[in-house]
PDB file of C-alpha atoms in Angstrom:
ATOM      1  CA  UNK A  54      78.887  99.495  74.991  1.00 87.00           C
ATOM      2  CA  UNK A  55      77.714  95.990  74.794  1.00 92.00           C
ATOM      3  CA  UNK A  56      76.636  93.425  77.713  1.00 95.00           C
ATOM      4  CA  UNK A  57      78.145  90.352  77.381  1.00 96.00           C
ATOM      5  CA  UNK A  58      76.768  87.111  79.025  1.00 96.00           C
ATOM      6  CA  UNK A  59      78.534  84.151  80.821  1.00 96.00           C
ATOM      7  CA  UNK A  60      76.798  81.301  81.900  1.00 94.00           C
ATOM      8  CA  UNK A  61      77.714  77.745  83.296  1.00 90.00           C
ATOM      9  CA  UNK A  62      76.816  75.071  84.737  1.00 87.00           C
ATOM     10  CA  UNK A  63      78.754  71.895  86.301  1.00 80.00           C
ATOM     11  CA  UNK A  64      78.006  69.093  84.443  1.00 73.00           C
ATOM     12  CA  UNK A  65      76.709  68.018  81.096  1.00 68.00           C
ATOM     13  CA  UNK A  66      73.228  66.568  82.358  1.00 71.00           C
ATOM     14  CA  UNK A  67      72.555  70.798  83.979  1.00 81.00           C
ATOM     15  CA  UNK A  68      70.704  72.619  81.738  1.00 86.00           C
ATOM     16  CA  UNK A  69      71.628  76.523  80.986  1.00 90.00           C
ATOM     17  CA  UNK A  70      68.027  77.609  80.502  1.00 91.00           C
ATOM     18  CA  UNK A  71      66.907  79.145  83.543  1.00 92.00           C
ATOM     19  CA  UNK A  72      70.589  81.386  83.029  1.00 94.00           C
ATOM     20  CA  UNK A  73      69.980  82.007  79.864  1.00 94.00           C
ATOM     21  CA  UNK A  74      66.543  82.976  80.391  1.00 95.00           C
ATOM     22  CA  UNK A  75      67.735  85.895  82.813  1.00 95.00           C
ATOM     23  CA  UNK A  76      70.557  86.885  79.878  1.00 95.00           C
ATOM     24  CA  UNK A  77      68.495  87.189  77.462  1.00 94.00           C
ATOM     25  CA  UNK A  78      68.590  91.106  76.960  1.00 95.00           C
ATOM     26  CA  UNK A  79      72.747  90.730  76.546  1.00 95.00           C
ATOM     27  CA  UNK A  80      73.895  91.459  73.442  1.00 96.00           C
ATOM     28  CA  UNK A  81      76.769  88.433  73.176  1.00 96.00           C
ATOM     29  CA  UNK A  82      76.394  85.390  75.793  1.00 95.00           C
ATOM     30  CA  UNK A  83      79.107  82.717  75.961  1.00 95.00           C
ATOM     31  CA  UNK A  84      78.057  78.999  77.632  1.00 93.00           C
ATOM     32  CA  UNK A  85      80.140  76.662  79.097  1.00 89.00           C
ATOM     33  CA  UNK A  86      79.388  73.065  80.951  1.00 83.00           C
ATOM     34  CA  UNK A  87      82.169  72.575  82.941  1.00 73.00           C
ATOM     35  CA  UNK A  88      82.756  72.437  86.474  1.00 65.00           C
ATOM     36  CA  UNK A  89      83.815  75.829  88.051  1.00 55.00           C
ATOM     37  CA  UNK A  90      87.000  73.853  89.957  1.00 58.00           C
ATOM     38  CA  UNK A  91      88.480  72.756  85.935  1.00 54.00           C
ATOM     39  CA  UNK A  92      91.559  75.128  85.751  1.00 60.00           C
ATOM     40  CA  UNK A  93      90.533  75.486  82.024  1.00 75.00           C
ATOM     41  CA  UNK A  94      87.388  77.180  81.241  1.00 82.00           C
ATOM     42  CA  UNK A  95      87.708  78.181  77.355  1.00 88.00           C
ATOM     43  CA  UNK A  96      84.586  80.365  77.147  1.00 91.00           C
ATOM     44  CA  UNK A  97      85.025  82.122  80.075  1.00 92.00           C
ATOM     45  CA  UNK A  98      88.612  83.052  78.754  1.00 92.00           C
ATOM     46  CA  UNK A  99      87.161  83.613  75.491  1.00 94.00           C
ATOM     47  CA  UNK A 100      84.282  85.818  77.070  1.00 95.00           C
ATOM     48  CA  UNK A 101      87.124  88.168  79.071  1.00 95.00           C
ATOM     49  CA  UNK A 102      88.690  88.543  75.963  1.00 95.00           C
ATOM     50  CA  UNK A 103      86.101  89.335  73.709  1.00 96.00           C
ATOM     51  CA  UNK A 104      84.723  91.962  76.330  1.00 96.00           C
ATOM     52  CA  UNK A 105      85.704  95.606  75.539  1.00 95.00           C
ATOM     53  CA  UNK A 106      85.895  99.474  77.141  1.00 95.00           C
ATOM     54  CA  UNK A 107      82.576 100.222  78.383  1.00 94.00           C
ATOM     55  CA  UNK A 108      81.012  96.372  78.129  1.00 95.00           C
ATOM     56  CA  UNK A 109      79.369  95.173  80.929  1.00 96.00           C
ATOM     57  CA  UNK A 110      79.664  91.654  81.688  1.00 96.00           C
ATOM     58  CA  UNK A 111      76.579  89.749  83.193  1.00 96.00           C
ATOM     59  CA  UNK A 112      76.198  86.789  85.004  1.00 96.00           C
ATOM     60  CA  UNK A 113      73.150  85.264  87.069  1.00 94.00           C
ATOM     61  CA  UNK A 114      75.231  84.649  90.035  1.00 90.00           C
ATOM     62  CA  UNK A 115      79.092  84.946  91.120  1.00 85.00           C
ATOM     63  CA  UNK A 116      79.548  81.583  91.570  1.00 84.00           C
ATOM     64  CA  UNK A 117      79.127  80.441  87.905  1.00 88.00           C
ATOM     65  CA  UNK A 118      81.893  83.028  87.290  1.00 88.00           C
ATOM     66  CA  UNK A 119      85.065  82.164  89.421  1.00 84.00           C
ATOM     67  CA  UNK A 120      86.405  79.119  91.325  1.00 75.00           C
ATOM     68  CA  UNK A 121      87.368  81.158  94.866  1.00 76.00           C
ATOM     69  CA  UNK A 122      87.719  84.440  95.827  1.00 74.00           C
ATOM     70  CA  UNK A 123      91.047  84.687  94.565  1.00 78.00           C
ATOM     71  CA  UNK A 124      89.846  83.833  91.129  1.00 83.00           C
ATOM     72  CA  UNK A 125      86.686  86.108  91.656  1.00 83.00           C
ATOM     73  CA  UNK A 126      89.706  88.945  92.436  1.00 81.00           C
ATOM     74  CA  UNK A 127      91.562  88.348  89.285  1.00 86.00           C
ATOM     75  CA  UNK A 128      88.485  88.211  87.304  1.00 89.00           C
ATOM     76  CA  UNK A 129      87.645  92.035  88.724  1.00 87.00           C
ATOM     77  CA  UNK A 130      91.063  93.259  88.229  1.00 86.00           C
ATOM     78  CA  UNK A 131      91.175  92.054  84.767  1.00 92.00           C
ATOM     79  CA  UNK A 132      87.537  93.529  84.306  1.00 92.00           C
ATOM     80  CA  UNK A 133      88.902  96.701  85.477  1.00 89.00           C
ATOM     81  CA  UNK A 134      91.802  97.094  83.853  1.00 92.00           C
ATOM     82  CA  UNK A 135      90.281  97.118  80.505  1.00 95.00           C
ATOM     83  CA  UNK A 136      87.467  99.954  81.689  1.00 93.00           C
ATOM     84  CA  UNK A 137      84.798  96.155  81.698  1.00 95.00           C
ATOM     85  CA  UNK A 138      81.722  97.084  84.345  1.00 94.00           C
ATOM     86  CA  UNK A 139      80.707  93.338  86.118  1.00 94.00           C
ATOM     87  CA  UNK A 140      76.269  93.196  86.846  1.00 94.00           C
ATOM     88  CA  UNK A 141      75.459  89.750  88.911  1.00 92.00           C
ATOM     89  CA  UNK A 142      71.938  89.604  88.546  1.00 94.00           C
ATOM     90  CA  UNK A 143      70.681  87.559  91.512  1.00 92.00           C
ATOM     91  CA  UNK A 144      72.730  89.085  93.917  1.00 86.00           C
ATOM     92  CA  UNK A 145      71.957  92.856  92.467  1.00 88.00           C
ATOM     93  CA  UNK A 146      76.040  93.568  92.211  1.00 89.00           C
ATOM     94  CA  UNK A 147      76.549  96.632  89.251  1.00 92.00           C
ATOM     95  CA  UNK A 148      80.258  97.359  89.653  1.00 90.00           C
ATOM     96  CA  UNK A 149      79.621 100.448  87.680  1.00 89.00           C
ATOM     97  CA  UNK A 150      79.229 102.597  90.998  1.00 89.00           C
ATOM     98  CA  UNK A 151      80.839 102.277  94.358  1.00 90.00           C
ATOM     99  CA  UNK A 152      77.814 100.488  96.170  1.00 90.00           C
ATOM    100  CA  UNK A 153      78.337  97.992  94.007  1.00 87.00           C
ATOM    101  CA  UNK A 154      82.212  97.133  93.682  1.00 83.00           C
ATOM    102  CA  UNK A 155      81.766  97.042  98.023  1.00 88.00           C
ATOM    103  CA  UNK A 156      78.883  94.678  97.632  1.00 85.00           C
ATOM    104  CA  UNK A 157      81.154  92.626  94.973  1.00 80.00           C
ATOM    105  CA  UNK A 158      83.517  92.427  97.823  1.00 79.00           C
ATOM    106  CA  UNK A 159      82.038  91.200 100.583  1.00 84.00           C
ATOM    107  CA  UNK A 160      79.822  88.976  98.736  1.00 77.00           C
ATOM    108  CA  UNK A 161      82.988  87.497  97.145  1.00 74.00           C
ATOM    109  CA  UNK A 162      84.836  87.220 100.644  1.00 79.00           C
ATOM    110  CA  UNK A 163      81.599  85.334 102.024  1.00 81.00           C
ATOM    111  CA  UNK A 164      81.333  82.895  99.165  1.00 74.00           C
ATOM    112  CA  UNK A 165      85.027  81.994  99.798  1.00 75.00           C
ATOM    113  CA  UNK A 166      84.077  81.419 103.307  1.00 84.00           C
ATOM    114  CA  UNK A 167      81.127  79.372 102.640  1.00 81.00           C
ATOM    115  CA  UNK A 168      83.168  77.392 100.707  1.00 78.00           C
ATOM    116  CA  UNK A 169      85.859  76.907 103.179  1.00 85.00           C
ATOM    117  CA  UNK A 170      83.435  75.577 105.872  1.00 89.00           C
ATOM    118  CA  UNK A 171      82.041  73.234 103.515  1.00 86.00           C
ATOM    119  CA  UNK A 172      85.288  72.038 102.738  1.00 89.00           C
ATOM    120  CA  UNK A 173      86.041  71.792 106.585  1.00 93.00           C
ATOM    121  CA  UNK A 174      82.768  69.826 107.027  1.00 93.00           C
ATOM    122  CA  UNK A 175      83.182  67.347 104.379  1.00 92.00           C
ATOM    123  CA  UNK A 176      86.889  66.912 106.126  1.00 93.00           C
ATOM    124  CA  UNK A 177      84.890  66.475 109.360  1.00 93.00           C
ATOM    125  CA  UNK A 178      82.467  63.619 107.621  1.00 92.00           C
ATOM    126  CA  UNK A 179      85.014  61.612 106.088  1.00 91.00           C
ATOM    127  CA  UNK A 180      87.805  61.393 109.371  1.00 92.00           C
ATOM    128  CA  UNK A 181      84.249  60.656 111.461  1.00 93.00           C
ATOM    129  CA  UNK A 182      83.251  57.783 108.535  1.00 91.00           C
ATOM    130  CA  UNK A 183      86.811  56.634 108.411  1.00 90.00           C
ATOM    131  CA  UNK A 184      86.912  55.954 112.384  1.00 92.00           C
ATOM    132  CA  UNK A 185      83.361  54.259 111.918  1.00 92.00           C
ATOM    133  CA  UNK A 186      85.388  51.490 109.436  1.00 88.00           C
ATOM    134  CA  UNK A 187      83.482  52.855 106.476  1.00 88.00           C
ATOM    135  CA  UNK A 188      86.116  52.456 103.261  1.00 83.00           C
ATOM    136  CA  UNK A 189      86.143  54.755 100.715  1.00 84.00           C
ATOM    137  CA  UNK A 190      86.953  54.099  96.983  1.00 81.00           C
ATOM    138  CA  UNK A 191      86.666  50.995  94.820  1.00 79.00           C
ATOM    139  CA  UNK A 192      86.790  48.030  95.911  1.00 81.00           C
ATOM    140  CA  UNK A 193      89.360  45.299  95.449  1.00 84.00           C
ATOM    141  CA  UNK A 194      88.929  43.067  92.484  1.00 88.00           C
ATOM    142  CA  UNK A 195      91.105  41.086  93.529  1.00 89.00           C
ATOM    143  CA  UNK A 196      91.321  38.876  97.219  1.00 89.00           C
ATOM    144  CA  UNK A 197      94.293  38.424  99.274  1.00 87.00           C
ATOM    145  CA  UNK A 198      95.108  34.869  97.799  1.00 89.00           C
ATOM    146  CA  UNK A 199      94.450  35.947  94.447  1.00 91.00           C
ATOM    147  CA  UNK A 200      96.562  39.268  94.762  1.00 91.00           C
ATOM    148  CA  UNK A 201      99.435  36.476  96.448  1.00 88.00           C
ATOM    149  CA  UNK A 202      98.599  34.173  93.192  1.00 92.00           C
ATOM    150  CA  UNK A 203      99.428  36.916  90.962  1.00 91.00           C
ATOM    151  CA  UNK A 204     102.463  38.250  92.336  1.00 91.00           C
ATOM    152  CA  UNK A 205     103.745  34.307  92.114  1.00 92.00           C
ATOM    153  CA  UNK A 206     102.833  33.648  88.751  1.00 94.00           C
ATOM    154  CA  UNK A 207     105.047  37.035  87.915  1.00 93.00           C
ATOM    155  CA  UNK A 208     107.698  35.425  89.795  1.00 92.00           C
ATOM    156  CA  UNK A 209     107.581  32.470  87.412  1.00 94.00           C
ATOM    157  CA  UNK A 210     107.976  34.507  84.304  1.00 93.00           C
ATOM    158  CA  UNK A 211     104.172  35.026  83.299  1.00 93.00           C
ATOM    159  CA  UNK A 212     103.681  38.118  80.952  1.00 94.00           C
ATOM    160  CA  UNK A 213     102.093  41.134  82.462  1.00 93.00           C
ATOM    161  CA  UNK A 214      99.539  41.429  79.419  1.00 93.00           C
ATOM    162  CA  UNK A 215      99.054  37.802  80.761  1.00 94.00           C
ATOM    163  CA  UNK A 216      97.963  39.185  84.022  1.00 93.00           C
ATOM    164  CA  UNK A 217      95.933  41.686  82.606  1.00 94.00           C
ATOM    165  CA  UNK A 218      93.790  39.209  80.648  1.00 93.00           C
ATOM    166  CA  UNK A 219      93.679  36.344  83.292  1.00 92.00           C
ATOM    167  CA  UNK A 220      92.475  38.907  86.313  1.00 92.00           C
ATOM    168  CA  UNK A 221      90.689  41.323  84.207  1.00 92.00           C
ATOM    169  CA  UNK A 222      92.778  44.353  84.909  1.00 92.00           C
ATOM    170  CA  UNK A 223      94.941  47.356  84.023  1.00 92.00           C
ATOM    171  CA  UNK A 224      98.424  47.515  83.896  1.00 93.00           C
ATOM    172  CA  UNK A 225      98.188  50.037  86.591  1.00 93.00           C
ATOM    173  CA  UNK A 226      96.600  47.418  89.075  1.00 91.00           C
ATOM    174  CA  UNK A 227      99.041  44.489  87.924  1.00 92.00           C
ATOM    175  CA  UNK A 228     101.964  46.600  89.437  1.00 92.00           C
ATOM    176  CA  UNK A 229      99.627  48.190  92.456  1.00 90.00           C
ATOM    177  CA  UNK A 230      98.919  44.444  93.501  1.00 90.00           C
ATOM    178  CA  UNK A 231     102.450  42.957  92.680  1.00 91.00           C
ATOM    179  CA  UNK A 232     103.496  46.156  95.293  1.00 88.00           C
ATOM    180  CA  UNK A 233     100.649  45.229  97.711  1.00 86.00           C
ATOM    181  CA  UNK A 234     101.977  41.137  97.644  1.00 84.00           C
ATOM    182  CA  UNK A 235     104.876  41.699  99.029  1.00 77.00           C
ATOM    183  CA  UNK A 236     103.801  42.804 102.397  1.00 77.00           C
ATOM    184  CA  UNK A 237     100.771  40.532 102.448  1.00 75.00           C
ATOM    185  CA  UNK A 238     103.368  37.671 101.507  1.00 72.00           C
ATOM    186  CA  UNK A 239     105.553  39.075 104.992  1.00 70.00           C
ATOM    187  CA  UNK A 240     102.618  38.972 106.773  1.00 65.00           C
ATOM    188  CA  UNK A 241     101.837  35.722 105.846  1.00 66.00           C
ATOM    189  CA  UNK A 242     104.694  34.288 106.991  1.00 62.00           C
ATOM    190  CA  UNK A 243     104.827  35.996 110.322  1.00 47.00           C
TER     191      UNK A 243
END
């Protein structure tokens, strides 16, 4: 019966020490940096493979384990289906006894819905930011004349690598602007 460590963080520039620190009485530990939303985690599959009957597998807090609840769900079933106990250490959760696999649950469930307000807030910020005229993404490279400019010179036969080189640009934003011209050309001429 071994106990088997996950831990993660979201980005390269995180540092696994203070995890690690907590796992260090498991026998195995598996690290990842990746972000828990990436559908492929390759240690974490590799850790719920490697972990056998009777293996408990630790981690420092449920959210470095699984995406939502749903995932957190599968996870457990998995776990339990090959006879694998789950310990989260900072929220005391030992799915070994019934206390614990109820605790797993409604801390799970709570997460999830922690996680759907934030999402519902950020939603809230951005339709608030958008009615305040605040623009989101990159901005244009190009102006309107220039984006016009471009979609003329196509017109007149020059090469798209031509385009690229001249305007400093992907390929991608060649054709994005070439689509945009046309209804700044209409526009124009209304």
């Amino acid at each position: 019966m071994a106990s088997v460590g996950y831990a993660r963080v979201s980005s390269v520039g995180q540092s696994l020490d203070v995890q690690l620190d907590k796992l260090k009485h498991c026998d195995k530990i598996f690290m990842e940096k990746k972000s828990g939303t990436q559908a492929l985690r390759h240690r974490l599959s590799d850790c719920l493979e490697y972990v056998r009957e009777g293996d408990t597998l630790v981690v420092t807090r449920l959210d470095r384990l699984a995406r939502s609840t749903l995932h957190l769900c599968q996870i457990a079933s998995q776990l339990q289906r090959k006879g694998v106990n789950l310990a989260v250490l900072d929220q005391s959760i030992d799915t070994s006894h019934a206390t614990g696999r109820l605790l797993f649950n409604m801390l799970s469930a709570i997460a999830q819905f922690e996680t759907e307000l934030r999402a519902e807030r950020q939603m809230d910020g951005i339709v608030k930011a958008k009615a305040r005229g605040v623009c989101f993404g990159r901005r244009k490279k190009l102006t309107k004349e220039q984006i016009i400019e471009l979609k003329r010179r196509r017109e007149q036969g020059t090469l798209i690598k031509n385009l690229m080189q001249d305007y400093d640009i992907s390929k991608v934003s060649v054709y994005r602007y070439l689509g945009e011209a046309d209804s700044l050309m209409s526009a124009q001429n209304v």
